[in-house]
mmCIF file of C-alpha atoms in Angstrom:
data_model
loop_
_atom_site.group_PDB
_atom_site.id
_atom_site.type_symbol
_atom_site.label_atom_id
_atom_site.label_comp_id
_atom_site.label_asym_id
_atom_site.label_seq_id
_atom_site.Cartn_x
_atom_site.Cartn_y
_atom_site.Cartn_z
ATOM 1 C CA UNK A 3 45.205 -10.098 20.207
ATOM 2 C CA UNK A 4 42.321 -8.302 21.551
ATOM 3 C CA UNK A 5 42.188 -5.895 18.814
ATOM 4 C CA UNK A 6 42.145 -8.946 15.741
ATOM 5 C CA UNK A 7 39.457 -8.461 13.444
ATOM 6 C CA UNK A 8 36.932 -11.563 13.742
ATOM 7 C CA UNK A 9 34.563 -13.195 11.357
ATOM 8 C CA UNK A 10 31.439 -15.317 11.700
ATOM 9 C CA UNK A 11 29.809 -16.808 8.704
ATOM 10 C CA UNK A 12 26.473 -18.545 8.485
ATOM 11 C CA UNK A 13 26.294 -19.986 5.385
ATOM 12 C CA UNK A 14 25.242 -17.561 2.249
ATOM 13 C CA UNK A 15 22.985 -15.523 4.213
ATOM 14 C CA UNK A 16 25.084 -13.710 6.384
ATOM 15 C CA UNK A 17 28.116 -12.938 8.326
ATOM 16 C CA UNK A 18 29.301 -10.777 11.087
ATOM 17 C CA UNK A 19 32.254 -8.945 10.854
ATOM 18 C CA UNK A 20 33.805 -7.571 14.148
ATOM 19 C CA UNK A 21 35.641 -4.755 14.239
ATOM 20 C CA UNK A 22 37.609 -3.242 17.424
ATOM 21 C CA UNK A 23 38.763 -0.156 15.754
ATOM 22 C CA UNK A 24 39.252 1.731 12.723
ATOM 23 C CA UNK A 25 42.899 1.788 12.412
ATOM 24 C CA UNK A 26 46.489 0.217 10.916
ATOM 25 C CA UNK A 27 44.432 -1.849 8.127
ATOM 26 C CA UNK A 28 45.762 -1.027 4.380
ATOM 27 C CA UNK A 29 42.822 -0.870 1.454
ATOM 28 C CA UNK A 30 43.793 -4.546 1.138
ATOM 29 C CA UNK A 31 43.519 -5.754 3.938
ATOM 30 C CA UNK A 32 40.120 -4.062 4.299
ATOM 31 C CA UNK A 33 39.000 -5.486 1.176
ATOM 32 C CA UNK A 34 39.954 -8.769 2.272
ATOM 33 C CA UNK A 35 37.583 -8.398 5.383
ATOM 34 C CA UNK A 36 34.569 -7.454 3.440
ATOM 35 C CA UNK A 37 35.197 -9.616 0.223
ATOM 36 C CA UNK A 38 34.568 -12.924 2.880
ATOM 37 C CA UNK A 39 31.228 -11.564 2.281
ATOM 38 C CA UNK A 40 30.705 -11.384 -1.236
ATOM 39 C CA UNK A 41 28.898 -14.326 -1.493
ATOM 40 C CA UNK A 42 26.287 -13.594 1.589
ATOM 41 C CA UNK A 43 23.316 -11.837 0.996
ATOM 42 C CA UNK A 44 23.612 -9.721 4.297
ATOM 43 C CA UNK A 45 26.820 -8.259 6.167
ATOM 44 C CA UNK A 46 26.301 -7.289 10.338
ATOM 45 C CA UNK A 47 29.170 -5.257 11.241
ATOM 46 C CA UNK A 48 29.621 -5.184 14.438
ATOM 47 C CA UNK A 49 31.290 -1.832 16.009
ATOM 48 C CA UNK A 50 29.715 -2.275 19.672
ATOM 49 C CA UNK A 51 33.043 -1.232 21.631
ATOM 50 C CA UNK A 52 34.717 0.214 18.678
ATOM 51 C CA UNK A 53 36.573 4.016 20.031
ATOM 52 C CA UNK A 54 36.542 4.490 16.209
ATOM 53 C CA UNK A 55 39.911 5.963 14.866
ATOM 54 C CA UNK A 56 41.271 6.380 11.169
ATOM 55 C CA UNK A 57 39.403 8.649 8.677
ATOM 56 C CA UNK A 58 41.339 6.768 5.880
ATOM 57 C CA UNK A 59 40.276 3.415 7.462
ATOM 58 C CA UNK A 60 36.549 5.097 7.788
ATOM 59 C CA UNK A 61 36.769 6.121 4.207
ATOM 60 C CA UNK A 62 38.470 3.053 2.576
ATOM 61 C CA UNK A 63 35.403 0.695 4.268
ATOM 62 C CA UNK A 64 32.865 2.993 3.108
ATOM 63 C CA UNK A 65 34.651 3.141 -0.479
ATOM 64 C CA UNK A 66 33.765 -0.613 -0.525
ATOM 65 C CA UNK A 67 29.905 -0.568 0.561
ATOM 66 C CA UNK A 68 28.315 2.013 -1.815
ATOM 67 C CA UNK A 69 28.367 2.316 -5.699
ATOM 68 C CA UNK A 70 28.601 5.747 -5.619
ATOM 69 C CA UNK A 71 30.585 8.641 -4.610
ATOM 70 C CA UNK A 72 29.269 9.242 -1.012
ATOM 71 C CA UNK A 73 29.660 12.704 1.130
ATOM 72 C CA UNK A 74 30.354 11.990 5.002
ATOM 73 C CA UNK A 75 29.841 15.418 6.035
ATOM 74 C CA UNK A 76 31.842 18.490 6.397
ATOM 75 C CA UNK A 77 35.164 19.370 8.138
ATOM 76 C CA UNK A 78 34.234 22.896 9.999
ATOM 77 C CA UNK A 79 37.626 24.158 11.181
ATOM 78 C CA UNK A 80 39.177 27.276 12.279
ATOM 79 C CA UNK A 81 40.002 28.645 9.224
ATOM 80 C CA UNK A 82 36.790 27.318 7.151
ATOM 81 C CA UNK A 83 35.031 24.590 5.828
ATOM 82 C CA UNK A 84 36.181 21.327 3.823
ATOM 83 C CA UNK A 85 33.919 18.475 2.443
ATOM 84 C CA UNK A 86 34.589 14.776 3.480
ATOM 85 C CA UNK A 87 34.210 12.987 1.020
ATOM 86 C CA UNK A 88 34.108 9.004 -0.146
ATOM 87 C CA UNK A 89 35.030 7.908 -3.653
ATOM 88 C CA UNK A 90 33.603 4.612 -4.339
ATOM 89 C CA UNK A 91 35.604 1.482 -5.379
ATOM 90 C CA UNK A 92 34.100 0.611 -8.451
ATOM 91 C CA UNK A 93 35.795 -3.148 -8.917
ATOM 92 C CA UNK A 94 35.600 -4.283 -5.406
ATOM 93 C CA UNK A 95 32.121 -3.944 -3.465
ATOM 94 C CA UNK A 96 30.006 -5.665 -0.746
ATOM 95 C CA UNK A 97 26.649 -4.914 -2.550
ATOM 96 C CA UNK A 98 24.030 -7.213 -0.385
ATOM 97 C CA UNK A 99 21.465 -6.017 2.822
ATOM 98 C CA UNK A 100 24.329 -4.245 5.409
ATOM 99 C CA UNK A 101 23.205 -4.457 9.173
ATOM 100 C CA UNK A 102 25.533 -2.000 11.660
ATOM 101 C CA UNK A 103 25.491 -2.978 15.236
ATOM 102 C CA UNK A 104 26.965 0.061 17.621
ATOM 103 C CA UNK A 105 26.347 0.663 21.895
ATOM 104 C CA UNK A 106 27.229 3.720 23.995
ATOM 105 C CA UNK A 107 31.164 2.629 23.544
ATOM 106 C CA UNK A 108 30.733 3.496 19.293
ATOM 107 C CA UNK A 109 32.686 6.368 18.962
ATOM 108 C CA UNK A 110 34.422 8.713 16.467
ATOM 109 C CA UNK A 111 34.631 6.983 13.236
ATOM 110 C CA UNK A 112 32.336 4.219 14.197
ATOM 111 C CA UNK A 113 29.535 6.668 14.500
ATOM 112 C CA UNK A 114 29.977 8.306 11.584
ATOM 113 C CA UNK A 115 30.000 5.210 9.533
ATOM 114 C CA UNK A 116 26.337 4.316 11.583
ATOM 115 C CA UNK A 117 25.359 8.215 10.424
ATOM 116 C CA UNK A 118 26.147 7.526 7.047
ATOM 117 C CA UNK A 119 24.581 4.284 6.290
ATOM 118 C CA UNK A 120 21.483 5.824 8.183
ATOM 119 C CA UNK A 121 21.295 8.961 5.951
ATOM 120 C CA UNK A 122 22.553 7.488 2.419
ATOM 121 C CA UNK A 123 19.109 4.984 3.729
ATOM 122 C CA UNK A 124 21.712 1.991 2.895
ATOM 123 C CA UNK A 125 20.977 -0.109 5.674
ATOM 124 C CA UNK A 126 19.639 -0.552 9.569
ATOM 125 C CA UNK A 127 21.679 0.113 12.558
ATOM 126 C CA UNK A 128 20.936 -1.778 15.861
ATOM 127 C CA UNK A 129 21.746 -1.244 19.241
ATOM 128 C CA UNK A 130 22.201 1.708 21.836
ATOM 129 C CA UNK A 131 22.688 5.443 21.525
ATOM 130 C CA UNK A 132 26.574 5.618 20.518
ATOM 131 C CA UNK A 133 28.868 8.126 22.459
ATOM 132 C CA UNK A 134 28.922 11.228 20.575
ATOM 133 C CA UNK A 135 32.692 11.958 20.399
ATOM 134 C CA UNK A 136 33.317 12.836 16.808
ATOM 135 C CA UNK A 137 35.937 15.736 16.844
ATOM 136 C CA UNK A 138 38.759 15.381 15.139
ATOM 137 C CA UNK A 139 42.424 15.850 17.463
ATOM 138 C CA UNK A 140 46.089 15.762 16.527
ATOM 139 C CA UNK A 141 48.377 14.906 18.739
ATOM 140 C CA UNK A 142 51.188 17.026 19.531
ATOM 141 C CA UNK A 143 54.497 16.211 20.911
ATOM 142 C CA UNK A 144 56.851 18.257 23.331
ATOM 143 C CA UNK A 145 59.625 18.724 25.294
ATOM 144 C CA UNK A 146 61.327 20.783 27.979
ATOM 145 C CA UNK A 147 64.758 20.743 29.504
ATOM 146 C CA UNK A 148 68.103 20.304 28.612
ATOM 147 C CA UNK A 149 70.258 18.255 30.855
ATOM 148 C CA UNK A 150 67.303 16.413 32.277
ATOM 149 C CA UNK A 151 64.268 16.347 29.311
ATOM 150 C CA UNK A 152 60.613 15.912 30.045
ATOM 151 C CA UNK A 153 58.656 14.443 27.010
ATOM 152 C CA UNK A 154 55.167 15.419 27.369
ATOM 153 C CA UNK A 155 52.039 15.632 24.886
ATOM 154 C CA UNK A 156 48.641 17.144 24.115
ATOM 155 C CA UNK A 157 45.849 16.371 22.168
ATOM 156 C CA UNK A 158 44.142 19.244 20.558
ATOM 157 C CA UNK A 159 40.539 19.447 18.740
ATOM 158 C CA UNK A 160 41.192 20.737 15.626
ATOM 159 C CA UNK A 161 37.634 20.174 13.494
ATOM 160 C CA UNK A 162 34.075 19.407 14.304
ATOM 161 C CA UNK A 163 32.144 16.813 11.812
ATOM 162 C CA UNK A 164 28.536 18.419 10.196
ATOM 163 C CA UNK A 165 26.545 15.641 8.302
ATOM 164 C CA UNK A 166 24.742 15.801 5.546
ATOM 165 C CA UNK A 167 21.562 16.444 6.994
ATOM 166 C CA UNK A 168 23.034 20.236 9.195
ATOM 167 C CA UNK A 169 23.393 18.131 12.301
ATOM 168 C CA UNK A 170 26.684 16.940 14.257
ATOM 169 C CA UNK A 171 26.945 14.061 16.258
ATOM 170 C CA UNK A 172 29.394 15.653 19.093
ATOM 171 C CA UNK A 173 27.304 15.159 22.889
ATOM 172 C CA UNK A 174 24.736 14.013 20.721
ATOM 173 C CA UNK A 175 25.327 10.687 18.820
ATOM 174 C CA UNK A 176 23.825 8.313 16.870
ATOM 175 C CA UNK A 177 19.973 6.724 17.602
ATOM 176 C CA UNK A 178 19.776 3.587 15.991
ATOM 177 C CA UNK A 179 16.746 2.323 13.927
ATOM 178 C CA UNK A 180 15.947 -0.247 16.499
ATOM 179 C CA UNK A 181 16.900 0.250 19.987
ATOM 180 C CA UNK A 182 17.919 -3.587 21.236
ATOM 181 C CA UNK A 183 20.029 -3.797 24.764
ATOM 182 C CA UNK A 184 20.843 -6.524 26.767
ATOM 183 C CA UNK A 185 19.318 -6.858 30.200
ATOM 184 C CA UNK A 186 20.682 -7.583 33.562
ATOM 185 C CA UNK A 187 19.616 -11.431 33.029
ATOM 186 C CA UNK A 188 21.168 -11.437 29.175
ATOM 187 C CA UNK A 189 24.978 -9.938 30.356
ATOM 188 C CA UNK A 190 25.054 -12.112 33.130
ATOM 189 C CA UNK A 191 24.458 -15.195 31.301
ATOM 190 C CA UNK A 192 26.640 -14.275 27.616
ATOM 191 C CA UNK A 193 23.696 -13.566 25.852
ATOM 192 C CA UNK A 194 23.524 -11.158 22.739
ATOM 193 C CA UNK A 195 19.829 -10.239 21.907
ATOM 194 C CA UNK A 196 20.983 -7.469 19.395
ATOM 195 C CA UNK A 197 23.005 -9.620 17.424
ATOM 196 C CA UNK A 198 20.275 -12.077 17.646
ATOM 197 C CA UNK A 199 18.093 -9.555 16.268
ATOM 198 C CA UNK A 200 20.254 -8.623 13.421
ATOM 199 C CA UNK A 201 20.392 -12.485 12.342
ATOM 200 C CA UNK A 202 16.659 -12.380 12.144
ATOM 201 C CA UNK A 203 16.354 -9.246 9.483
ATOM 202 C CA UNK A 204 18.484 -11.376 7.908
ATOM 203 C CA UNK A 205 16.435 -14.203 7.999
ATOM 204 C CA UNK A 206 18.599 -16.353 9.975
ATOM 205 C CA UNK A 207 17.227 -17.605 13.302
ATOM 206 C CA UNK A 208 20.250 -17.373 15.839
ATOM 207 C CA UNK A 209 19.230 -18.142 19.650
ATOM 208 C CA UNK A 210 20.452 -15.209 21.730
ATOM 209 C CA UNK A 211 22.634 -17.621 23.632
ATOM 210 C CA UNK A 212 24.034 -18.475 20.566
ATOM 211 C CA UNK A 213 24.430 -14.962 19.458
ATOM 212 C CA UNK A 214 26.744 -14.338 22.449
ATOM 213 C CA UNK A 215 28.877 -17.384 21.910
ATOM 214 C CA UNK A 216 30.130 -15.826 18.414
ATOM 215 C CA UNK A 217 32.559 -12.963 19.939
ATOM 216 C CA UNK A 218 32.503 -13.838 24.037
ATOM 217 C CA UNK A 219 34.109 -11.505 26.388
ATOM 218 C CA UNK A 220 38.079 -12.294 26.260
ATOM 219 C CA UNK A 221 39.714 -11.185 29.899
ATOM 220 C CA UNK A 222 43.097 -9.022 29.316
ATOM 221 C CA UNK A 223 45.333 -11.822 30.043
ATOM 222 C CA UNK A 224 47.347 -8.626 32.421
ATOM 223 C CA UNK A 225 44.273 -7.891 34.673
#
């Protein structure tokens, strides 16, 4: 439940997609996010919180916001050097203004979607310095024993991420174009001043109190 993909639609002039993580989510289904939309002349996606995840899911969104092949860096691994690269869905496209909210808890694919729509000059991101964790892992399963088995794992970095511009984001991360965080006074009272911002580059006036009554904190109903 916590991890459901939410929507928020103000009329034709914008709506916020939120996005918990980049994973499990066919082209489809992606599609079917974006294509609410179509018929809104700017698109906030919000990946504030958002450990990042899937490079197909990373791909597949960006397949569906440019109208053109994009490159989203280069794999640099052990044994050499592969590019990542974005073919773009010519039929299906969100084409309007695109608005990318990320904080210090944007990692891994998240970032690198911020990185790209900063470089490819395709829209603004908003928010906080995101958190700089962009290696790529696999995980790797084991066991020892034989009467009595231990199942254990690790999780080992296999490649490192270089953009298009020479740089990586690992221990580094993203800066957004605007730098908007919430104060002491704004948390404590559910308000979002960098969604609020993002509403007004879209022309939409949204009252920060407002802002942070679109996606409000949901307590793990465990904890």
């Amino acid at each position: 439940h916590l991890l459901r993909v939410r929507t928020v639609k103000l009329g034709d002039e914008l709506m916020v997609l939120k996005l918990p993580e980049f994973s499990g989510f066919s082209n489809s289904e992606i599609w079917g996010m974006l294509k609410k939309a179509r018929d809104c002349k700017t698109l906030v996606m919000d990946l504030r919180g958002d450990p990042g995840g899937s490079e197909d899911t990373l791909s597949q969104i960006l397949s569906h916001l440019f109208d053109h092949d994009v490159k989203i860096g280069d794999r640099v691994e052990r044994k050499g050097t592969k590019p990542l690269m974005v073919k773009h869905n010519s039929h299906d496209q969100f084409t309007g203004k695109l608005i990318v909210l990320v904080d210090q808890n944007s990692a891994s694919a998240s970032e690198l979607l911020a990185r790209v729509v900063q470089i490819e000059k395709r829209g603004i991101v908003i928010g906080d310095h995101t958190a700089g964790a962009v290696m790529e892992a696999k995980h790797y399963d084991y066991t020892v024993g034989t009467d009595t088995v231990l199942f254990y794992g690790a999780s080992i970095t296999e490649a490192n991420i270089v953009m298009t511009d020479g740089k990586s984001l690992e221990h580094v991360g993203v800066t957004p174009d605007e730098i908007v965080l919430p104060s002491a006074v704004d948390l404590a009272n559910g308000r979002d001043p960098a969604l609020a911002r993002a509403a007004a580059i879209a022309g939409v006036k949204v009252d920060p109190q407002d802002a942070g009554k679109m996606f409000p904190y949901e307590w793990n109903p465990d904890e």
